[in-house]
Amino acid sequence: QAHAQSDNFSVQQLAQVEQIKLQALESDLAWRLVESLTTEVGPRMPGTPGDKAAVAWAVAKFKAMGFDKVWTEPATFPKWLRYSESAAIVSPAPQALHITALGNSISTPKAGIQAQVIEFQSLAELENAPDNAAKGKIVFINYRMNRNRDGNGYGPAVQARRDGAVVAAQKGAVGYVMRSVSTANHRFAHTGGSHYKAGVTKIVTTAISNADADQLHRLIALDKPVIINIKVQAKSMGEGTSYNVIAEFTGSEYPEQHVLIGGHLDSWDLGTGALDDGAGVAITMAAAKLAVSKGKPKRSIRVVLFAAEEFGLWGAKAYVKANKASLANIVAAAESDFGAGKIWAFDANVHDSVLPLVSDIAAMMKSLDVEYLAKNSARGGPDLIPFRPFNIPVFRLSQDGSDYFDYHHTADDTLDKIDPEKLRQNVAVYAVFAYMAANAKTRLIGK
Amino acid sequence: QAHAQSDNFSVQQLAQVEQIKLQALESDLAWRLVESLTTEVGPRMPGTPGDKAAVAWAVAKFKAMGFDKVWTEPATFPKWLRYSESAAIVSPAPQALHITALGNSISTPKAGIQAQVIEFQSLAELENAPDNAAKGKIVFINYRMNRNRDGNGYGPAVQARRDGAVVAAQKGAVGYVMRSVSTANHRFAHTGGSHYKAGVTKIVTTAISNADADQLHRLIALDKPVIINIKVQAKSMGEGTSYNVIAEFTGSEYPEQHVLIGGHLDSWDLGTGALDDGAGVAITMAAAKLAVSKGKPKRSIRVVLFAAEEFGLWGAKAYVKANKASLANIVAAAESDFGAGKIWAFDANVHDSVLPLVSDIAAMMKSLDVEYLAKNSARGGPDLIPFRPFNIPVFRLSQDGSDYFDYHHTADDTLDKIDPEKLRQNVAVYAVFAYMAANAKTRLIGK
Ligand SMILES: [Zn+2]
Ligand SMILES: [Zn+2]
Ligand SMILES: [Zn+2]
Ligand SMILES: [Zn+2]
């Protein structure tokens, strides 16, 4: 495949892009990285020994891969640990419920919280209920999440995870259980962040699998009181510390300018964090390596593995704070944190003057089956949210997330859920992106 | 659809078969039955309160459905209860393992059994190992089951479940864990029956999910000692008693002759036994009801819901013993115990002289997309094994079990795994079968 030279790239550079693409599509580097992380480290919830092991793993891997600089930067976060969780329908039909505590949940008494369940179909319905609607009861929100390639069902569903326990307590509830934020038809409960509100009684906050939510719904529909028992042992432990792990291939012409790609190194504790976000870690580490396989880049290529994303973007916030002075040197940023599905779309969020370069990049992604959306309104991954006030050039390499929420934040998020071929396509797309943003004549700038 | 009269059926009877088919394909009776059983009773392991509730449920449902006779017959079995189970990799990479105790397993000490794991690829490989090959270790058999429509991967895989702990103990092992008998790519451990052997030390016997088996395999391949800890609390409780629940629509001409269809009422404790065997229970109950919707049958149609199948066909054995004198009155027997997939094939095991009647039945199943195999060597479901010495006419209505072993004996065997449309097709096939075997001029006889 021969390409005519553009304003931004020589013919030789474009030929190198093609070579990198081919190399990436045949490379098992990302697979070996995510296999190693999920096997040799496994779960790595912020503040746990697994988190510490993951930081050591990342530092060692970056060094072994020959990055020019490897360093860590601390990030603090409110530490929380899960010890045990279980639940059961006590009456009218005794049986187990598959449940998980949401992050930040308080414990129940050892014997559990036992009460009648009252069902609502959404957080809004609960909010609109009278003040004592749930007095002495366990509130159950049975909101069903939609499946979508772009994950747009997540936003509406996650409200009940974030705020459910607060609203339930305001209505007099003694406990809170929700249908998982999930598209799965398997019996896994999905954990995830939740919060309490000052002045509102803290009640245990949990999620059950879709199958268990259906079961509870059917029993409640029989019009006999449904009593359940929820047992959670968990603990908030004050401030914890973890580390962003950062590595760079240094640019030859503009070393201070850099492409920033990455994922988050932490995971929830239930699975091994393969899709969330071992894949993103591996894709971006491998892509950086492949992007420099033809020689030093003009600008630096930096991989940032963010800490404590799951507890509230704590690593990203710390990164922005610690690197405020150099954020203006970011020429392009993209985070991979949506599993390991094929990348189907590409878009930017940059100053209009540099859109021709974006088009050049998009053109080289076509053969990877990536569509250029050309809306120029990309938002980037979750860890790029704290960067927003700084108007850095942001890119979105959109993965197909149709089945992401089948596994997200469950025990079922394990290595076997990653398709090695799709993983390689991701690496190729990120490598093309990193190479071109780092080596273009034009420097990308934000809006 | 008009049918020419055959030696066995009048034109009017064949028209009734067509009407029953249509009715069955539109009926939600089986769905309502399996929904009720799995929701209002839930798990029903032999000897548990759920088992008792299931017997009461079946008696009440049969009566409500208008069966002419409803009765129970006792069956005893060796009672076993599971209290708790968990496991973890202790070193080199601490993480949880999703494990389940196999039926009949002994307990570990409260602190668990902790030892190095030694991996074998099959029971045969373990059998061929030297005498002290597993001395002080936990044996891990990593045999992978094949996926097949007819479930023929189960036989080879289940050997390691039945005999693994015995052979492991003979090689000096202190514990036994196997890759689940499973085709799933989800993180559920599959339970199932196992046994010990007199004179061989009893060791804890367990299965882990496929994802966990892969994980263990990868860690062992790194060539550092892999230490795991297995905690099981379970107990053998002596003799338990449950009940076969039996119901009959009585025949008008030959009431003592009967078609026998059914499934097993018990289930394992982890899921709600929707596929195994709530579906079979519901399909055969509904089919019997539909088969008599045009009037009393000539011969009786009997539904038998067998007890304690999962612990070793105890209900079926008791049935054969208690009904020895009348087994010769069975004109056709079929058990549904392979999930709720579409029935794709039909075969018999009968005396050659009655094969024309089998062909008549097969002809009426064609429009239901059921192929007649015409091998005349059907074996029937597991509960028909104790009937074999009596040469009764046996039929096999073969379900597509391609995904049966994704769910079999796991917590994930729940109602949502049943496709209502496929369930109706099953009911239609069973109803056609029951009607025709009960109303034919010819009496079916065995070989
Ligand atoms: Zn994530
Ligand atoms: Zn996450
Ligand atoms: Zn069964
Ligand atoms: Zn079974």
Short mmCIF file of N, CA and C in Angstrom, two decimals, chain B residues 31 34 275 279 283 339-342 403 414-426:
data_model
loop_
_atom_site.label_atom_id
_atom_site.label_comp_id
_atom_site.label_asym_id
_atom_site.label_seq_id
_atom_site.Cartn_x
_atom_site.Cartn_y
_atom_site.Cartn_z
N TRP B 31 -44.32 -23.04 30.69
CA TRP B 31 -43.58 -21.89 31.21
C TRP B 31 -44.07 -21.52 32.60
N VAL B 34 -42.74 -24.09 35.17
CA VAL B 34 -41.32 -24.02 35.53
C VAL B 34 -41.01 -22.69 36.21
N LEU B 275 -33.11 -25.55 34.08
CA LEU B 275 -32.80 -26.46 32.98
C LEU B 275 -32.72 -27.91 33.48
N ALA B 279 -37.35 -27.82 33.66
CA ALA B 279 -37.88 -27.86 32.30
C ALA B 279 -38.54 -29.21 32.01
N ILE B 283 -42.36 -29.63 31.05
CA ILE B 283 -42.68 -30.12 29.70
C ILE B 283 -43.60 -31.33 29.78
N GLY B 339 -32.32 -30.27 29.65
CA GLY B 339 -32.51 -28.84 29.46
C GLY B 339 -33.79 -28.51 28.74
N ALA B 340 -33.76 -27.44 27.98
CA ALA B 340 -34.97 -26.94 27.33
C ALA B 340 -34.70 -26.55 25.88
N GLY B 341 -33.66 -27.13 25.31
CA GLY B 341 -33.37 -26.87 23.89
C GLY B 341 -34.39 -27.57 23.00
N LYS B 342 -34.44 -27.13 21.76
CA LYS B 342 -35.39 -27.68 20.79
C LYS B 342 -35.16 -29.19 20.61
N ASP B 403 -25.80 -26.01 24.57
CA ASP B 403 -25.37 -25.14 25.67
C ASP B 403 -25.79 -25.65 27.05
N THR B 414 -30.83 -20.95 35.94
CA THR B 414 -31.98 -20.17 36.41
C THR B 414 -32.97 -19.99 35.25
N LEU B 415 -34.15 -19.54 35.59
CA LEU B 415 -35.27 -19.49 34.65
C LEU B 415 -34.96 -18.76 33.35
N ASP B 416 -34.17 -17.70 33.43
CA ASP B 416 -33.87 -16.90 32.24
C ASP B 416 -33.14 -17.69 31.16
N LYS B 417 -32.62 -18.86 31.49
CA LYS B 417 -31.91 -19.67 30.49
C LYS B 417 -32.88 -20.46 29.62
N ILE B 418 -34.16 -20.46 29.97
CA ILE B 418 -35.15 -21.20 29.18
C ILE B 418 -35.78 -20.28 28.14
N ASP B 419 -35.77 -20.74 26.90
CA ASP B 419 -36.40 -20.02 25.81
C ASP B 419 -37.86 -20.50 25.71
N PRO B 420 -38.81 -19.58 25.97
CA PRO B 420 -40.22 -20.01 26.02
C PRO B 420 -40.69 -20.69 24.73
N GLU B 421 -40.17 -20.25 23.59
CA GLU B 421 -40.61 -20.83 22.32
C GLU B 421 -40.10 -22.27 22.17
N LYS B 422 -38.85 -22.48 22.53
CA LYS B 422 -38.31 -23.85 22.46
C LYS B 422 -39.03 -24.75 23.47
N LEU B 423 -39.37 -24.17 24.60
CA LEU B 423 -40.09 -24.94 25.62
C LEU B 423 -41.43 -25.43 25.04
N ARG B 424 -42.11 -24.55 24.33
CA ARG B 424 -43.41 -24.93 23.73
C ARG B 424 -43.23 -26.04 22.70
N GLN B 425 -42.16 -25.96 21.91
CA GLN B 425 -41.91 -27.02 20.92
C GLN B 425 -41.72 -28.36 21.63
N ASN B 426 -41.01 -28.35 22.75
CA ASN B 426 -40.84 -29.57 23.54
C ASN B 426 -42.19 -30.13 23.99
#
